[in-house]
mmCIF file of C-alpha atoms in Angstrom:
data_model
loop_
_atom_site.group_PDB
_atom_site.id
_atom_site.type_symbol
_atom_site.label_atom_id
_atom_site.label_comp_id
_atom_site.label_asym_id
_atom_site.label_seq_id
_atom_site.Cartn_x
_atom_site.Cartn_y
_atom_site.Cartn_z
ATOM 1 C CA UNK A 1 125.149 143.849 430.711
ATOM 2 C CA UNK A 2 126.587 147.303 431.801
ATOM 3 C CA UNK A 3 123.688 150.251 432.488
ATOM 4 C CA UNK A 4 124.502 153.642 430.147
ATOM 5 C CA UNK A 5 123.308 157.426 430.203
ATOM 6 C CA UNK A 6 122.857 159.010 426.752
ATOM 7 C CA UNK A 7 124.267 162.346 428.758
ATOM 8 C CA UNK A 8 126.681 165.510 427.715
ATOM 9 C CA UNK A 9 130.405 165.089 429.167
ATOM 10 C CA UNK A 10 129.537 167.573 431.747
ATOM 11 C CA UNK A 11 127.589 165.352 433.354
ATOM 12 C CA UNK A 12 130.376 162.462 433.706
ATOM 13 C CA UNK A 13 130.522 162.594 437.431
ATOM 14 C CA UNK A 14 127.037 162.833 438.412
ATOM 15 C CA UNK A 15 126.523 159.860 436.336
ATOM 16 C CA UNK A 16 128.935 157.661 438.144
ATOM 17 C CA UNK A 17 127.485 158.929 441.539
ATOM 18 C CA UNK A 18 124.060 157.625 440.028
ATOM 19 C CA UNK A 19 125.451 154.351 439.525
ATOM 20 C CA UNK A 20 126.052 154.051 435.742
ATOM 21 C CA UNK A 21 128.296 152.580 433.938
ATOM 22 C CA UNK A 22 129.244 154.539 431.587
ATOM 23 C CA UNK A 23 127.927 157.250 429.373
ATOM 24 C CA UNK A 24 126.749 157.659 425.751
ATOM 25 C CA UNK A 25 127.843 161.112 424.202
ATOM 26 C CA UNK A 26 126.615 163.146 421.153
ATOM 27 C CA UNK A 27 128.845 161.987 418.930
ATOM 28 C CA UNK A 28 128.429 164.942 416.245
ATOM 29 C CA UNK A 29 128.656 167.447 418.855
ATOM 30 C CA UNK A 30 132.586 165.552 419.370
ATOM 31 C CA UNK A 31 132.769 166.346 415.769
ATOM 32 C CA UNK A 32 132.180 169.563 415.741
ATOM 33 C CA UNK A 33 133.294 170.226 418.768
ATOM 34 C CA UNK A 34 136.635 173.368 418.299
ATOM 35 C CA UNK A 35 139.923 171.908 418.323
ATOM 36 C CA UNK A 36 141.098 173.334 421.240
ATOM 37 C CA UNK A 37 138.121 172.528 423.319
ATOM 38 C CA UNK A 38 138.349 168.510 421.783
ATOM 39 C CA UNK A 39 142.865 168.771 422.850
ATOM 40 C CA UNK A 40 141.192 169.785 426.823
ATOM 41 C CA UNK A 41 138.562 166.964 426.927
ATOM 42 C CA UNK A 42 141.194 164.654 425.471
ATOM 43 C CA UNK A 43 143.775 165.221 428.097
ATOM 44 C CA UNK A 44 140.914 164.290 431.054
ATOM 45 C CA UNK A 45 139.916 160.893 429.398
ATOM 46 C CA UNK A 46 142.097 159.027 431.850
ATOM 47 C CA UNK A 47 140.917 160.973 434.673
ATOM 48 C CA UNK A 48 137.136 160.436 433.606
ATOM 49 C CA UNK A 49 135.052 158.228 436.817
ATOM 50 C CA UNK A 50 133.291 155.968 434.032
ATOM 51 C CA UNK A 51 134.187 155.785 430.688
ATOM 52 C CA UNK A 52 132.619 157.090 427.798
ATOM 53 C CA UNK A 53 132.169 153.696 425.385
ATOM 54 C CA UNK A 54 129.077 154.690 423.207
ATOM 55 C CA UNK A 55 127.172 157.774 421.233
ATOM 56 C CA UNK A 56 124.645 158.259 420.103
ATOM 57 C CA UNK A 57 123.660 161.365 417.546
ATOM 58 C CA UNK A 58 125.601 160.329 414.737
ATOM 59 C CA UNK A 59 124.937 162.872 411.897
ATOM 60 C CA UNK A 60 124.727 166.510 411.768
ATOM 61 C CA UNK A 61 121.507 167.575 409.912
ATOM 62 C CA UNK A 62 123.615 169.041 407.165
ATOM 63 C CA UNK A 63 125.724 165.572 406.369
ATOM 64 C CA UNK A 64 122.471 164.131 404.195
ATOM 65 C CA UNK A 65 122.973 159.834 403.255
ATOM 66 C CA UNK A 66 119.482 160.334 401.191
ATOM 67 C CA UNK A 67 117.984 162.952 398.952
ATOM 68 C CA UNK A 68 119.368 164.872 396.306
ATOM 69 C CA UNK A 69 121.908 166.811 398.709
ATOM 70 C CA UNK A 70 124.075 164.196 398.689
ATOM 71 C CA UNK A 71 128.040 164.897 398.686
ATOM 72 C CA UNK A 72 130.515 162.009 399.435
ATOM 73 C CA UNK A 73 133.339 164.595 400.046
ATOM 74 C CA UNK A 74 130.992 166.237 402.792
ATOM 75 C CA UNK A 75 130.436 162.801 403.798
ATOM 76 C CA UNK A 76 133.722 161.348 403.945
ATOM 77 C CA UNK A 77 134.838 164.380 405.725
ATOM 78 C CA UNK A 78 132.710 164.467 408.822
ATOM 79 C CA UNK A 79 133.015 160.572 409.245
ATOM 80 C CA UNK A 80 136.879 160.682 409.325
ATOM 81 C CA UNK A 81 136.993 163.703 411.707
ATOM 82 C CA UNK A 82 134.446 162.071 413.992
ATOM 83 C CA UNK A 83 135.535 158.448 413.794
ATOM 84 C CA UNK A 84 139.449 159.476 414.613
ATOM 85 C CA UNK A 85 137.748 161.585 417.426
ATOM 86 C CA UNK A 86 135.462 158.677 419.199
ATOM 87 C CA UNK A 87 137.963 156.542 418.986
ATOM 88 C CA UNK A 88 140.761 158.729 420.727
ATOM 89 C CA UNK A 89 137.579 159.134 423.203
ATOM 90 C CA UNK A 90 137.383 155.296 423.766
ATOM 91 C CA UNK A 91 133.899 154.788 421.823
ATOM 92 C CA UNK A 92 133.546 151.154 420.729
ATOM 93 C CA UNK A 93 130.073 151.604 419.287
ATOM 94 C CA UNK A 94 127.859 154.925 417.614
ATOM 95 C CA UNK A 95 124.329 154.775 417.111
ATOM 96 C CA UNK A 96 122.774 156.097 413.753
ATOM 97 C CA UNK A 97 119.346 157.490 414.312
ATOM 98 C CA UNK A 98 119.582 160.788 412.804
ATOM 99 C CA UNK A 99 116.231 161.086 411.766
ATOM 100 C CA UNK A 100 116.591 164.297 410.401
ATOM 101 C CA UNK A 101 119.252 163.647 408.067
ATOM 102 C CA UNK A 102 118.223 160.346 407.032
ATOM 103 C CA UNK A 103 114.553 161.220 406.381
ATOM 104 C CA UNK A 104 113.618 160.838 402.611
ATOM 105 C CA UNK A 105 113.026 164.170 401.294
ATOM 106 C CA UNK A 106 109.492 164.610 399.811
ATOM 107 C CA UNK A 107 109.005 164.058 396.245
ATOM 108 C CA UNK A 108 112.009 161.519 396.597
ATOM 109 C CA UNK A 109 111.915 157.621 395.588
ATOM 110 C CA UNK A 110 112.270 155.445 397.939
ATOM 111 C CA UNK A 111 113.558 153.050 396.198
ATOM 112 C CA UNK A 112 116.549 155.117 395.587
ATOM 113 C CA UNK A 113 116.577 156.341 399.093
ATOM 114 C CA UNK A 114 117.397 152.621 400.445
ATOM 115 C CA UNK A 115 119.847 152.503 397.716
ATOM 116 C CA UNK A 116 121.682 155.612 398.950
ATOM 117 C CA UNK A 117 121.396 154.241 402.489
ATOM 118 C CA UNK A 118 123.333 151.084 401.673
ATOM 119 C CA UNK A 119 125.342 153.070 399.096
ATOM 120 C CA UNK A 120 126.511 155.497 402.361
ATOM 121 C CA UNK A 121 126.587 152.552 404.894
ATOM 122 C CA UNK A 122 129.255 151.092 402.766
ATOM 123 C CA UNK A 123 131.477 153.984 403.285
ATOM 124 C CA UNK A 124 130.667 154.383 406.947
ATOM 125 C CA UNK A 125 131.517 150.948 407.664
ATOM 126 C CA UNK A 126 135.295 151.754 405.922
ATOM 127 C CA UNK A 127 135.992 153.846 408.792
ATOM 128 C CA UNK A 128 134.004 151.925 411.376
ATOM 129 C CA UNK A 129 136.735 149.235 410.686
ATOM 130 C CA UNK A 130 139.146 151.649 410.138
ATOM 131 C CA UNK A 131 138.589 152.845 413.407
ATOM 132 C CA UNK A 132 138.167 149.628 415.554
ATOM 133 C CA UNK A 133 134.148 150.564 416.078
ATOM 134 C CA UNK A 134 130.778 149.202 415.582
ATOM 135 C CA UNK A 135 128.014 151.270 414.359
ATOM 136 C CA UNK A 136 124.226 150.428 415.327
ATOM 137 C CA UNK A 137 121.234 151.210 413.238
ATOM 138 C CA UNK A 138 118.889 152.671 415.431
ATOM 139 C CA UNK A 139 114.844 152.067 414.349
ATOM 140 C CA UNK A 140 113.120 155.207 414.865
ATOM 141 C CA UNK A 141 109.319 155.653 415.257
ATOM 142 C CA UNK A 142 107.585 157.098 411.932
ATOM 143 C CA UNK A 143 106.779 160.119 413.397
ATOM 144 C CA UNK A 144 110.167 161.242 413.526
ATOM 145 C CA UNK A 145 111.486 159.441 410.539
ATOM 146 C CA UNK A 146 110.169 158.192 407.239
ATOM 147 C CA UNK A 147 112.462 155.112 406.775
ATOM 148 C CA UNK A 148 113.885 152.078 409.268
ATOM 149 C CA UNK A 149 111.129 152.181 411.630
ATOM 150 C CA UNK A 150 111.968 148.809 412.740
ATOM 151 C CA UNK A 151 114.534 146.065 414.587
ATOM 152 C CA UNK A 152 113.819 144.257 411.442
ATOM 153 C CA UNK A 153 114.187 146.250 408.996
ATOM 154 C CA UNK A 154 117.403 147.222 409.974
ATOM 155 C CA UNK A 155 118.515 143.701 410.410
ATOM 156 C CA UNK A 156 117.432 142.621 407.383
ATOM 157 C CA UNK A 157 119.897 146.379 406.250
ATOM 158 C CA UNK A 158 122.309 144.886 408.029
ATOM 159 C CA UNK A 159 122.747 141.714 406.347
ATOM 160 C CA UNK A 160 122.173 143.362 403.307
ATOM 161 C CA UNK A 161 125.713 145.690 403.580
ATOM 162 C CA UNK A 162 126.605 142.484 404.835
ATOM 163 C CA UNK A 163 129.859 143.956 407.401
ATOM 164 C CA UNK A 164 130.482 142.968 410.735
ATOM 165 C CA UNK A 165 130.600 146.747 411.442
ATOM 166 C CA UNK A 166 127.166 147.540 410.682
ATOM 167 C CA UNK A 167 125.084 146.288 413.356
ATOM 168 C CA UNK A 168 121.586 146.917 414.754
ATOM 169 C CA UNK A 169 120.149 148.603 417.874
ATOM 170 C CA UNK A 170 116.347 148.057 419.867
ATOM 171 C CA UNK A 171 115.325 151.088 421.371
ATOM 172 C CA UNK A 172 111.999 150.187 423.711
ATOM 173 C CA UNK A 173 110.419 153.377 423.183
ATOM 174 C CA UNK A 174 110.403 153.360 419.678
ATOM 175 C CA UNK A 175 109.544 149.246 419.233
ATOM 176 C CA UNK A 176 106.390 150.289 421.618
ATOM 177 C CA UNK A 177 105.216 152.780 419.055
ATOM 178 C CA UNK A 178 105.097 150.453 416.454
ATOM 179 C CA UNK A 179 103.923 147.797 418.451
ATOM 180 C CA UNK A 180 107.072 145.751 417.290
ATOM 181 C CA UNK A 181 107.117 142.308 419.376
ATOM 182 C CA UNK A 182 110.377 141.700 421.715
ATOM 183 C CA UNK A 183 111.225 138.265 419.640
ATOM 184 C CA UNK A 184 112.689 140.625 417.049
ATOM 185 C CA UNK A 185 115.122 141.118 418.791
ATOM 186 C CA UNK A 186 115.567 137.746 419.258
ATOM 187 C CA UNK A 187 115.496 137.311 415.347
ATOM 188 C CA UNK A 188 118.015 140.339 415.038
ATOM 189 C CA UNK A 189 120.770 137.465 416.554
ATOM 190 C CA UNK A 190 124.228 138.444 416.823
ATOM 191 C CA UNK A 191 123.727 141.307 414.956
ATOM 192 C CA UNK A 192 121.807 143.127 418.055
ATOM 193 C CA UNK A 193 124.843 145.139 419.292
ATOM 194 C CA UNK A 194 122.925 147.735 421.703
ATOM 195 C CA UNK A 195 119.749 148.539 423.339
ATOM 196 C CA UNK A 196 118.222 151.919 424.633
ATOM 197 C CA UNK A 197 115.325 151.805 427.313
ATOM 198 C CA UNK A 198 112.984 153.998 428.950
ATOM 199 C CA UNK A 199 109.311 154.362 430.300
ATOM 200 C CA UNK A 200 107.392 155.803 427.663
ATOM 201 C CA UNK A 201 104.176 158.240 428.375
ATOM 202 C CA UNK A 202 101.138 156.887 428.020
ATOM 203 C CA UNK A 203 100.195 158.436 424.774
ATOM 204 C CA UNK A 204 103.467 157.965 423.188
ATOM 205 C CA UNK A 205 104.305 161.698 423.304
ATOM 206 C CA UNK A 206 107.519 161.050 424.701
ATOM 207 C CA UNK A 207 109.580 159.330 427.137
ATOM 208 C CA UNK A 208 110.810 159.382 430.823
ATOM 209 C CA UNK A 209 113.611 157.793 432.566
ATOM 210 C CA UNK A 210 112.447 154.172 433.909
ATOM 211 C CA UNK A 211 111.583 154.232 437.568
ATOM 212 C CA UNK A 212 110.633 151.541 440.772
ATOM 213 C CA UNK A 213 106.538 150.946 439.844
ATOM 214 C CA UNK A 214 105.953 153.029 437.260
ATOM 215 C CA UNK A 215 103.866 150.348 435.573
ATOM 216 C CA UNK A 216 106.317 149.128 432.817
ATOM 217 C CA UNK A 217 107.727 145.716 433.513
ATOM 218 C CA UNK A 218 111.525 145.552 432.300
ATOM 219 C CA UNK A 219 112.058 142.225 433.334
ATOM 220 C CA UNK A 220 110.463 141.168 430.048
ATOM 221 C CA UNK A 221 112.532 142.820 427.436
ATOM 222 C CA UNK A 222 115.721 141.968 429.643
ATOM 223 C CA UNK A 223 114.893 138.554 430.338
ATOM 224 C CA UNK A 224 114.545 138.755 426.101
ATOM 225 C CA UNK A 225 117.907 139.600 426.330
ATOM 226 C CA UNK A 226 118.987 137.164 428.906
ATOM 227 C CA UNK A 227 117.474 134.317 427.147
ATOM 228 C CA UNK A 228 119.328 135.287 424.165
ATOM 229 C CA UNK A 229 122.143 135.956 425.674
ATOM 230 C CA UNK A 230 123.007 139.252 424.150
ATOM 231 C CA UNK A 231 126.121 140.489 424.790
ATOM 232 C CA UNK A 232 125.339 144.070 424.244
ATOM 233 C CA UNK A 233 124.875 146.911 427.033
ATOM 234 C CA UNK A 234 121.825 149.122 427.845
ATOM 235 C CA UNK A 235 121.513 152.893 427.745
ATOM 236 C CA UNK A 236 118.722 155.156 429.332
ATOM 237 C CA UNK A 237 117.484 157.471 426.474
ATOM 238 C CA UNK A 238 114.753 159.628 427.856
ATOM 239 C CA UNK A 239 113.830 163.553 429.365
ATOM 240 C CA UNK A 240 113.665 163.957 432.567
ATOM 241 C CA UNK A 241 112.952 166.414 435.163
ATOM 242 C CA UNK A 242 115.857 166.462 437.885
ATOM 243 C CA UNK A 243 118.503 164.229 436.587
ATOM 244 C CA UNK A 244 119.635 163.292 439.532
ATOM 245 C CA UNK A 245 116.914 161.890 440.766
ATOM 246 C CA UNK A 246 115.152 160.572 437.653
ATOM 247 C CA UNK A 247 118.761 159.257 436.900
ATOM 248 C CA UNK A 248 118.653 157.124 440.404
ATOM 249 C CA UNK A 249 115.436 155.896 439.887
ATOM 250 C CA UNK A 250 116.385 154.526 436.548
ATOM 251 C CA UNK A 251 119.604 153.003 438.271
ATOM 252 C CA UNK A 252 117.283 151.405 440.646
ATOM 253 C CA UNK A 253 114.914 150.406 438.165
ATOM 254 C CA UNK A 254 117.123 148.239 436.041
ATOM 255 C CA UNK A 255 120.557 147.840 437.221
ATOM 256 C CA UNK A 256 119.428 145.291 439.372
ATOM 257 C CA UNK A 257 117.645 143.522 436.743
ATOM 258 C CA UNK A 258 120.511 143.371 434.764
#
């Protein structure tokens, strides 16, 4: 297992000073990012001290897979301009969370919602292939999304779009708020493609990067991970104060667990 930083490009060298591994990037921020300024980050990807192999962010708020704003050109459109992109970047894998664009609209079924989720899954996983890249459904905590709270609920997505695309991330912080047990992962097999970690606050208002004796102990969910033998790498997804210190005390925290 390799240790990530959910970071901005800028921040490429400090992370490899830290000691990570690589870096996960905003991936609709590379969408939308102006041509010219996409052609000058483009040119440096050889020159870059770590690579940049995941992202997170997948969706814009205005590219909507539920609710009655719906548009497969709009859809289609982003996903082909921001697949060609991460892959010319060297992503592998892109992690859908969105929770603001995938949220089900109020007044909208459900029912329907899940259909339109598998419905737009479907297309993402055309250019996921087309592209040579996984994409992992990230669980999300209810508070900041209505739908796929949990590692098994998007497995059991997963096997219902049924492509070896479409895979399914565990996010610690967000399994903690809804007290999901580690053997889910477990349970989510092969299909586990990615984890994110971090030491969430006390009253689950938020998150911090992991640090040496702050009270969580990470062995656990690694040793999950160890035991399962997950071949899958491990971001830091948190706030922090002074990255570069929060961002060695994460390094130091888990790297050496890994």
């Amino acid at each position: 297992m390799k240790l990530g930083l959910c970071t901005n490009f800028e921040n490429l060298d400090l992370a490899a000073r830290m000691g990570f591994d690589f870096i996960e990037c905003a991936f609709s921020k590379l969408a939308d990012m102006p041509e010219e300024e996409y052609q000058q980050l483009l040119a440096k990807k050889d020159s870059f001290p770590i690579p940049v192999t995941r992202a997170n962010l997948f969706l814009p708020g205005d590219v909507k897979p539920v609710g009655p704003d719906t548009c497969e050109r709009v859809q289609r459109e982003y996903l082909d301009r921001a697949f060609s992109r991460g892959h010319a970047m060297g992503i592998e894998l892109v992690v859908f969370g969105s929770g603001g664009a995938r949220s089900v609209p109020e007044g909208w079924s459900y029912a329907r919602a899940w259909r339109q989720l598998c419905d737009f899954l479907e297309i993402v996983a055309e250019y996921a292939q087309k592209y040579q890249m996984k994409v992992a459904l990230e669980p999300l905590r209810s508070s900041e999304c209505n739908m796929l709270n949990y590692v098994s609920e998007a497995t059991a997505l997963s096997g219902i779009v049924n492509h070896p695309c479409i895979t399914v991330l565990g996010d610690t912080f967000h399994m903690e708020c809804g007290s999901e047990p580690w053997d889910h992962l477990t349970r989510a097999g092969e299909k586990l493609s990615h984890m994110h970690i971090s030491h969430g606050l006390p009253d689950r208002s938020g998150r911090i990067f992991p640090a040496p004796d702050d009270g969580d102990d990470y062995s656990v969910v690694i040793g999950v991970l160890k035991e399962m033998n997950y071949p899958g790498d491990i971001s830091v997804e948190a706030s922090f104060t002074d990255l570069e210190k929060d961002g060695r005390a994460a390094v130091a925290a888990i790297k050496p667990l890994l």
